[in-house]
Tab-separated table of C-alpha atoms and ligand atoms in Angstrom:
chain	number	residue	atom	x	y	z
H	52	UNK	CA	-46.585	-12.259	-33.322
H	53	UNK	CA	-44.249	-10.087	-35.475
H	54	UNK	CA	-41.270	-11.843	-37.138
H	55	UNK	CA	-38.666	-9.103	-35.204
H	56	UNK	CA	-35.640	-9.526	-33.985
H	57	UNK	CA	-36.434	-9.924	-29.963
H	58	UNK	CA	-33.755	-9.005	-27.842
H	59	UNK	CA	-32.543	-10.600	-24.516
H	60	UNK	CA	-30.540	-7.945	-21.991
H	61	UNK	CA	-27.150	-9.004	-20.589
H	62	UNK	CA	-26.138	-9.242	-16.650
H	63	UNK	CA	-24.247	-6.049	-17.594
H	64	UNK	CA	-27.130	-3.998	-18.349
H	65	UNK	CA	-26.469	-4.338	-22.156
H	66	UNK	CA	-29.020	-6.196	-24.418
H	67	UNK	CA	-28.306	-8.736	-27.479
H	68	UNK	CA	-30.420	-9.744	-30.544
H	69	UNK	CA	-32.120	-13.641	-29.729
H	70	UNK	CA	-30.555	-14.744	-32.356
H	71	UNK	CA	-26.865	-14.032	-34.044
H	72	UNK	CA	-24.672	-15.221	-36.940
H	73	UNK	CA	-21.847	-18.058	-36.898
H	74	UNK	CA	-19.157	-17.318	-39.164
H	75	UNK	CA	-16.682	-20.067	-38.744
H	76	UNK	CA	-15.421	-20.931	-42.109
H	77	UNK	CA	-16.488	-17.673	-43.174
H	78	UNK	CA	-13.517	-16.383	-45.121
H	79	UNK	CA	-11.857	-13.990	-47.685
H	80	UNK	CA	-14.122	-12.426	-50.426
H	81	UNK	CA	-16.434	-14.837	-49.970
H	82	UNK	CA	-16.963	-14.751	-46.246
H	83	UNK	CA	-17.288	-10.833	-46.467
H	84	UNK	CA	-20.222	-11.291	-48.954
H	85	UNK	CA	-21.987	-14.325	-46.790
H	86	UNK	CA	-21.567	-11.755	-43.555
H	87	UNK	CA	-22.623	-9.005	-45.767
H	88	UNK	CA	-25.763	-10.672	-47.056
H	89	UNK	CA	-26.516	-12.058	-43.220
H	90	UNK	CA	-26.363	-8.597	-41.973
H	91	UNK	CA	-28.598	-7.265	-44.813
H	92	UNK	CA	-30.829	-9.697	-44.277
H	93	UNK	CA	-31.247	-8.342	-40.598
H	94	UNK	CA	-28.725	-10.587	-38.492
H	95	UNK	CA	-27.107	-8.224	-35.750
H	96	UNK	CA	-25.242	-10.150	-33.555
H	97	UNK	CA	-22.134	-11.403	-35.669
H	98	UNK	CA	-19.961	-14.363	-34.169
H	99	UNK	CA	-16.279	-14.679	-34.763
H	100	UNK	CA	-12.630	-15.499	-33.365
H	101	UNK	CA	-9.123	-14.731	-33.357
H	102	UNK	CA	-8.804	-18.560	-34.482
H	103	UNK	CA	-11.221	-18.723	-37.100
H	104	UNK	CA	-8.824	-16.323	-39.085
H	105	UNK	CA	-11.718	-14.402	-40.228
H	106	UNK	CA	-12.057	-10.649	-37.505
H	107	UNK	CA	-10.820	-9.237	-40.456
H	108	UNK	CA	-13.323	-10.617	-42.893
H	109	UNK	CA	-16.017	-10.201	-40.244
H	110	UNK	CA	-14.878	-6.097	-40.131
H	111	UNK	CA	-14.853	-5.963	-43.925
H	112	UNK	CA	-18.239	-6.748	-44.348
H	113	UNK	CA	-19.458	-4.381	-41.488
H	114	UNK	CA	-17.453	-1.553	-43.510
H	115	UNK	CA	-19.483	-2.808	-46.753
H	116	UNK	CA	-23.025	-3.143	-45.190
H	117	UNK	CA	-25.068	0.204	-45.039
H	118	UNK	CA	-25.932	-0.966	-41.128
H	119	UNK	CA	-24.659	1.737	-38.653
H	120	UNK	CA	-21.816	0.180	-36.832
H	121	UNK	CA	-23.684	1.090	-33.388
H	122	UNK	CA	-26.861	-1.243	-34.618
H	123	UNK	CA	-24.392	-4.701	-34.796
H	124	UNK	CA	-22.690	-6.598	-31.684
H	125	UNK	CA	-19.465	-8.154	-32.775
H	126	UNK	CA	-17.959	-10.384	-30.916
H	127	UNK	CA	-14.435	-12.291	-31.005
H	128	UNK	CA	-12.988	-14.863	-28.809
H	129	UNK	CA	-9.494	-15.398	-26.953
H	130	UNK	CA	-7.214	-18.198	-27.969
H	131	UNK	CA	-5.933	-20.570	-25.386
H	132	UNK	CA	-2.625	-19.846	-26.109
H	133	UNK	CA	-2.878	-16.062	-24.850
H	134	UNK	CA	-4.012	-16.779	-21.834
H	135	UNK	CA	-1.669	-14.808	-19.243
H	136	UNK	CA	-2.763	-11.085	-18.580
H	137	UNK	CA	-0.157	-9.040	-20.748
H	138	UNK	CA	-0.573	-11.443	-23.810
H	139	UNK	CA	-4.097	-11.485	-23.843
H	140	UNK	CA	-4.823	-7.686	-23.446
H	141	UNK	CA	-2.651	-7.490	-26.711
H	142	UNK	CA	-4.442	-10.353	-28.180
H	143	UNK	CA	-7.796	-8.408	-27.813
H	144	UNK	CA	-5.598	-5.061	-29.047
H	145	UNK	CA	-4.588	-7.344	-32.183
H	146	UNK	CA	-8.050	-8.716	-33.180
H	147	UNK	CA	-9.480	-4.885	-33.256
H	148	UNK	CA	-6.612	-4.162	-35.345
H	149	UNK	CA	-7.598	-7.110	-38.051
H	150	UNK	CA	-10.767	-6.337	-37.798
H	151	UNK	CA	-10.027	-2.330	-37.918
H	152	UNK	CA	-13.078	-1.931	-35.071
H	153	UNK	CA	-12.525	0.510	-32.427
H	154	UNK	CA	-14.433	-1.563	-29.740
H	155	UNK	CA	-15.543	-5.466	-29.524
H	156	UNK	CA	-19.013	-5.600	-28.202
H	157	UNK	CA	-18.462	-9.111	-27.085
H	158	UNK	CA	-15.206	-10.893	-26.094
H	159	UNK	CA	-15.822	-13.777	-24.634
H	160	UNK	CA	-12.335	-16.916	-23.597
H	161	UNK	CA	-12.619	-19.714	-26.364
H	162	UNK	CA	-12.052	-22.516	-24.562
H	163	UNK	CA	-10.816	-22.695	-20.016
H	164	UNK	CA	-8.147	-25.107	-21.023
H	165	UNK	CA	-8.501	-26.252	-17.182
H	166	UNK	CA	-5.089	-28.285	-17.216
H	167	UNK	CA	-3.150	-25.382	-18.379
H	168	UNK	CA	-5.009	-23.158	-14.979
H	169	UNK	CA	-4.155	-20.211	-16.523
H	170	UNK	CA	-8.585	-19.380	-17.066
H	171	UNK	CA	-8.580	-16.613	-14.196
H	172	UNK	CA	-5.745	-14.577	-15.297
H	173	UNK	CA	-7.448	-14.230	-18.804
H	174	UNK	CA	-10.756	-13.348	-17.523
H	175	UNK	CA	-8.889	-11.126	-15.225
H	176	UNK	CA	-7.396	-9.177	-18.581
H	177	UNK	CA	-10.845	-9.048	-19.813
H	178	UNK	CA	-12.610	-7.143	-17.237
H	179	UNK	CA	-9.636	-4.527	-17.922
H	180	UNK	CA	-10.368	-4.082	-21.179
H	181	UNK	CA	-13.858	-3.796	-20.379
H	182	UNK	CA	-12.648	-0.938	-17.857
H	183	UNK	CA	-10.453	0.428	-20.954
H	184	UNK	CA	-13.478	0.549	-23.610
H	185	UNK	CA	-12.040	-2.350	-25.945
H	186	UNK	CA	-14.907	-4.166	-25.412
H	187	UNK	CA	-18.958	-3.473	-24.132
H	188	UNK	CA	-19.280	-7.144	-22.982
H	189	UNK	CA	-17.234	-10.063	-21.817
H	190	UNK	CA	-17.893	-13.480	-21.613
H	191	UNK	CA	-16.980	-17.188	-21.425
H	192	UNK	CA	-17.267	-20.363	-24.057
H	193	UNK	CA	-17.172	-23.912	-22.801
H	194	UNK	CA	-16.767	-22.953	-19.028
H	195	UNK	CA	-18.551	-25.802	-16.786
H	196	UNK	CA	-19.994	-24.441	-13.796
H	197	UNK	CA	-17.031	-25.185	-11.759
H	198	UNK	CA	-15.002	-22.693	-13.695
H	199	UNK	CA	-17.223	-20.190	-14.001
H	200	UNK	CA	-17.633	-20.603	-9.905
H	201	UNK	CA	-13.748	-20.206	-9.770
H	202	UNK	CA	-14.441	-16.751	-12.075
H	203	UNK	CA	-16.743	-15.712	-9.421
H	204	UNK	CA	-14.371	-16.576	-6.059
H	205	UNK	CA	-11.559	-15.052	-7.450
H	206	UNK	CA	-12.396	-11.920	-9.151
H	207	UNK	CA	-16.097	-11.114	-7.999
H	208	UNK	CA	-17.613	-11.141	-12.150
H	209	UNK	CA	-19.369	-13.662	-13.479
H	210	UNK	CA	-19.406	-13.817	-17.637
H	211	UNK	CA	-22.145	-12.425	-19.534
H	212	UNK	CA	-22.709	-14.974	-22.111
H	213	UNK	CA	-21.489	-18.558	-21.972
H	214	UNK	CA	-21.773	-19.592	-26.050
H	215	UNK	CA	-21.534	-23.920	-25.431
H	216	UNK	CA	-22.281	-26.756	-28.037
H	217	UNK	CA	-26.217	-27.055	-27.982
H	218	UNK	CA	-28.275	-28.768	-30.333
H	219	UNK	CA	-31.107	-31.329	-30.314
H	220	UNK	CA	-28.545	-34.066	-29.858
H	221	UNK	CA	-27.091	-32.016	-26.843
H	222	UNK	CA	-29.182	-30.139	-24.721
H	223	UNK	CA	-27.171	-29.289	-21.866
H	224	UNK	CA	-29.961	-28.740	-19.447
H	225	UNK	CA	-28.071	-28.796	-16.332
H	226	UNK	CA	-25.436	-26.177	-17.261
H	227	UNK	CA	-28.559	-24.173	-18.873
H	228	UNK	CA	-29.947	-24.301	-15.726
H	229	UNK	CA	-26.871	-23.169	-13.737
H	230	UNK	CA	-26.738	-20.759	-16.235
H	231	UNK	CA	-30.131	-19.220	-15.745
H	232	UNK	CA	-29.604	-19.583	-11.405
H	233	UNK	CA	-26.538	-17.035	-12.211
H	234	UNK	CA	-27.985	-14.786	-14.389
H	235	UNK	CA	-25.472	-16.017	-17.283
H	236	UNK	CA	-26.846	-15.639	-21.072
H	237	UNK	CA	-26.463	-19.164	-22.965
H	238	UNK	CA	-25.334	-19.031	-26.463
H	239	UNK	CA	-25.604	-22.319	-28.096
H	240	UNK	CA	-22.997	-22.714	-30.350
H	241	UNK	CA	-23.752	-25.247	-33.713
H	242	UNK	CA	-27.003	-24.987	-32.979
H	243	UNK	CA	-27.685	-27.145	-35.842
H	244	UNK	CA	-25.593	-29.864	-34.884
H	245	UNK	CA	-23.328	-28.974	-38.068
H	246	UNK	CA	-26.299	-30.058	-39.892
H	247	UNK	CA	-25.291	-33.512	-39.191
H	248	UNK	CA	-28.207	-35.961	-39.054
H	249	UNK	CA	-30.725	-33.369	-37.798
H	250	UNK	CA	-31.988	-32.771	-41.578
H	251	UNK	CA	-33.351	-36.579	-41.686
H	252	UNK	CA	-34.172	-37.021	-38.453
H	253	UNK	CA	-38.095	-38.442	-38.530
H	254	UNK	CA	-39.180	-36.716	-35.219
H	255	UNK	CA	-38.105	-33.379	-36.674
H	256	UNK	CA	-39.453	-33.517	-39.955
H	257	UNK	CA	-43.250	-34.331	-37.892
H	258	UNK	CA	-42.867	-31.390	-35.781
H	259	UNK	CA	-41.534	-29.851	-38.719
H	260	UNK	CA	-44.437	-30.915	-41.188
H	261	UNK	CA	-46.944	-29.617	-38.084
H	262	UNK	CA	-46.057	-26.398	-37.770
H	263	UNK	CA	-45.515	-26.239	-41.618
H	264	UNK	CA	-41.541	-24.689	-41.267
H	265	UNK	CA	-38.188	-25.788	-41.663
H	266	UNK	CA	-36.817	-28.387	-39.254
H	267	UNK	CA	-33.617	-25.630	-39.399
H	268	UNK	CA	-36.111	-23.396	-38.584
H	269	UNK	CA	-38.267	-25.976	-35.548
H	270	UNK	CA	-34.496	-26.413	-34.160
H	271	UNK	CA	-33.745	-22.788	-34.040
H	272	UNK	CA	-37.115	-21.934	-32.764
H	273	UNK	CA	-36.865	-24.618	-29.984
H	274	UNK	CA	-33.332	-22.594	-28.826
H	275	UNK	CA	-35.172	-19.449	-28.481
H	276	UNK	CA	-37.903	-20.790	-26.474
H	277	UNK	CA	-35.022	-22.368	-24.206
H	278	UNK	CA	-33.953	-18.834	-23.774
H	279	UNK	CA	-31.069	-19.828	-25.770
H	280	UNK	CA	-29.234	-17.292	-28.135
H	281	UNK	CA	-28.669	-19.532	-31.594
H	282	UNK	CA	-25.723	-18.142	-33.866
H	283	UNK	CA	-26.250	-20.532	-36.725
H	284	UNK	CA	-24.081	-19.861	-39.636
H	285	UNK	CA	-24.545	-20.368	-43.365
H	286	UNK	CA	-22.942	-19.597	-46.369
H	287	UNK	CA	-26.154	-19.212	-48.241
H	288	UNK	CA	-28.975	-16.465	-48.541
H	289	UNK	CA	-32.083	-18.097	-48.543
H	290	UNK	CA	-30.531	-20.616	-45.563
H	291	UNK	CA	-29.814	-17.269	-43.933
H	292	UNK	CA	-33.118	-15.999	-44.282
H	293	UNK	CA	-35.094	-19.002	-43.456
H	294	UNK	CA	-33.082	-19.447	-39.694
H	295	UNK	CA	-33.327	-15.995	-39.108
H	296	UNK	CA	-37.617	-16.037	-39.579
H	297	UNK	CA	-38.048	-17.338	-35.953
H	298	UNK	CA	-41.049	-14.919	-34.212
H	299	UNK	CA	-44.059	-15.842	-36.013
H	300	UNK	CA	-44.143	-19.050	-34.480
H	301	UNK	CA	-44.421	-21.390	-30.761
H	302	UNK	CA	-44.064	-24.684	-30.616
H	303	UNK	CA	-45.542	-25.993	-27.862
H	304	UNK	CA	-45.065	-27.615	-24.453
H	305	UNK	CA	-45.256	-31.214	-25.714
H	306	UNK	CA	-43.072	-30.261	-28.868
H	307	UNK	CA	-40.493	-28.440	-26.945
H	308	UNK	CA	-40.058	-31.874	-24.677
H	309	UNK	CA	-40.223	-34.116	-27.789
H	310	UNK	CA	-37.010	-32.165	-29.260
H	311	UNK	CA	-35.298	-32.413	-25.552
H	312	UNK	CA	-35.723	-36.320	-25.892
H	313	UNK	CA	-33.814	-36.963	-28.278
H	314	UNK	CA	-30.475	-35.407	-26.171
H	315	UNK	CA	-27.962	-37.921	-25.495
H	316	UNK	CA	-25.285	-38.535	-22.703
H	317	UNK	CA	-22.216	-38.827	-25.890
H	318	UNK	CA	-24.655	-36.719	-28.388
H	319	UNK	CA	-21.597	-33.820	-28.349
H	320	UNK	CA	-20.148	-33.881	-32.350
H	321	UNK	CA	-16.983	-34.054	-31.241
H	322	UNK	CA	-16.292	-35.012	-28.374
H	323	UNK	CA	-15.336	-31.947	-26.924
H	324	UNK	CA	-15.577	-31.915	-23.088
H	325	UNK	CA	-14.497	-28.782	-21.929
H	326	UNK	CA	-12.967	-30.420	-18.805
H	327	UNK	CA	-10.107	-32.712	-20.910
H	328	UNK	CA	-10.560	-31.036	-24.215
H	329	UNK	CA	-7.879	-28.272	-25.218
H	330	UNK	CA	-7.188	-25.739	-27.462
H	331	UNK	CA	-4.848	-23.372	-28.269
T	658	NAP	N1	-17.166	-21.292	-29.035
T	658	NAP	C1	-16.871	-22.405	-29.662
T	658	NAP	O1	-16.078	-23.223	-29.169
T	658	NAP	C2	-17.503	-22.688	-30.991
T	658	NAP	C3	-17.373	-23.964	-31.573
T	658	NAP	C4	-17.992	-24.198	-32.788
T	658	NAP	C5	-18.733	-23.192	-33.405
T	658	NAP	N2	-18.821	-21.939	-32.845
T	658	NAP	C6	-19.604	-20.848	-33.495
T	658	NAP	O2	-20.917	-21.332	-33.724
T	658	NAP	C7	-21.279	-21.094	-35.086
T	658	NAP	C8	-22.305	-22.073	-35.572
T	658	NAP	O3	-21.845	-23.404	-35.453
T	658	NAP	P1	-21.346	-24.288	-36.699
T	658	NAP	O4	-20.912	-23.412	-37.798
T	658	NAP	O5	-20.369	-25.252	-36.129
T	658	NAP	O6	-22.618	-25.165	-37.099
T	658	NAP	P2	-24.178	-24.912	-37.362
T	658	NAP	O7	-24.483	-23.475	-37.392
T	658	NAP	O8	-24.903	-25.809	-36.421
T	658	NAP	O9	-24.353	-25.575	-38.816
T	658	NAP	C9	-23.754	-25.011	-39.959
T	658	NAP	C10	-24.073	-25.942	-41.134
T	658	NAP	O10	-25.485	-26.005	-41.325
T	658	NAP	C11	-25.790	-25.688	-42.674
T	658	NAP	N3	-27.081	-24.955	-42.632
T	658	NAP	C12	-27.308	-23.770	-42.034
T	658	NAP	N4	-28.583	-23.408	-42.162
T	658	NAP	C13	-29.198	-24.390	-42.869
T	658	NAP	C14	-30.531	-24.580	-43.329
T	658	NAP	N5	-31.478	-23.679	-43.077
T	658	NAP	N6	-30.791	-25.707	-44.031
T	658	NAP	C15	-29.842	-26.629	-44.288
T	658	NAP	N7	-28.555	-26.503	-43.871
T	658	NAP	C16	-28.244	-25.380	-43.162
T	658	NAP	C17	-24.639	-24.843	-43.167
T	658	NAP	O11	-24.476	-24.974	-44.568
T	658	NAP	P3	-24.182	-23.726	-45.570
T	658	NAP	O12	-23.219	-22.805	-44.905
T	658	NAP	O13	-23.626	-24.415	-46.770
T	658	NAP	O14	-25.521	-23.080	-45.836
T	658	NAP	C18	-23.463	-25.474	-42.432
T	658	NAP	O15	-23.029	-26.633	-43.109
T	658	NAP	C19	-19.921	-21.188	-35.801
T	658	NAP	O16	-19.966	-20.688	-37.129
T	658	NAP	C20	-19.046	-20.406	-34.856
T	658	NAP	O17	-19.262	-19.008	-35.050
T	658	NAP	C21	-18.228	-21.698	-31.636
């Protein structure tokens, strides 16, 4: 096994890297040189959003990095407060412009914001600027299965990527699963529970002390082998480095089940359920 970058291919026909880069937080001079050093250190797949203020950080350090533009997928995400057609195709206009990008490889809808109902008419704007060139890719975050179904009835596409909370602590098996039945890529977003407990959990650190690797690196591994695409972020090189050095490794059946055990029914961080949970 080679430690390479494997690649997973969308239900568009296009393919992203296994694994990508969270940059929430990831701002100013020092964001652009934490993305910069991510990207040098081979990340391709770059996360970011209109509401993490940071598309035009994230577009800084692409100009900085010797990477050809054409060898990274960026993506950004749509706030809930531009969801009706006309403001969110100049939403998606607006986050090129900060991020001075001619295209968005991925634009996925941050959050369905169910009691609001306005979900399909922003998913609707998205497949146009898929039809215009803005973007290569569109997606979903946080949908449940009954609002991606409602994507499906009403405009006949079903998102590429769904990026939800996914971690140890939160496994999300059945909407995996419904996921996988539907041809939708998961993304699991803080894949490293915010590094909140995971780093002294004992039944990490064993697997972790078998396999002789980081338990960042056990919990990242254990994504991929869901068929999960990670996008951990971190501020720091050698962090950066270590999650990204996934593909020399398996854990094994047993292993993979042990690290699904220890999911539980409230184990989201926040408390987040995407069907009473807004934001705008
Ligand atoms: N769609 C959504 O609704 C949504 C919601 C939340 C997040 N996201 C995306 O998902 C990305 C990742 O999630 P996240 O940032 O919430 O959390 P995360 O990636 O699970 O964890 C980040 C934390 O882990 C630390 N860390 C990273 N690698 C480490 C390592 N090898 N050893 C020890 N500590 C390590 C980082 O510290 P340092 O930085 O100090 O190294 C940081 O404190 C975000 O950045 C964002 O792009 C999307």
């Amino acid at each position: 096994m080679t430690n390479q970058l494997q690649k997973i291919t969308l239900n568009d026909g296009n393919h992203i890297p296994a694994i990508g880069f969270g940059t929430y937080k990831l701002k100013g001079n020092e964001g652009v040189a934490a993305i910069e050093s991510a990207i040098n250190l081979g990340y391709r797949l770059l996360d970011s959003a209109y509401n993490y203020e940071n598309e035009g950080t994230v577009g800084e350090a692409v100009r900085r990095t010797t990477v050809p533009r054409e060898e990274l997928m960026i993506t950004s995400k749509l706030p809930g407060r531009y969801h009706r057609y006309n403001d969110a195709i100049v939403t998606i206009e607006e986050s090129l412009y900060r991020a001075k990008l001619g295209y968005y490889d991925i634009y996925l809808i941050h959050w369905p914001n169910p009691n609001r109902d306005l979900y399909v008419e922003a998913w609707q704007a998205l497949i146009e600027a898929k039809k215009r060139g803005l973007v290569r890719s569109i997606g979903v975050c946080n949908f449940l299965p009954e609002h991606l179904k409602r994507l499906q009835d009403e405009t006949g596409v079903l998102p590429a990527i769904n990026q939800i909370e996914l971690h140890p602590f939160f496994n999300q098996e059945e909407q995996r699963e419904w996921h996988k039945e539907h041809g939708i890529v998961t993304e699991s977003w803080s894949p490293l529970a915010r590094a909140n407990d995971v780093f002294e959990n004992e039944v990490l650190k064993n697997i972790a002390t078998k396999y002789d690797k980081s338990i960042s690196q056990i919990i990242l591994r254990w994504h991929y082998q869901l068929g999960a695409v990670a996008i951990p972020k971190s501020a720091t090189p050698n962090r950066q480095l270590e999650n990204i050095s996934l593909f020399d490794f398996s854990l094994d059946d047993q292993d993979m089940k042990t690290i699904a055990s220890l999911s539980r029914q409230d184990g989201r961080l926040k408390n987040q359920d995407p069907a009473v949970y807004e934001e705008f």
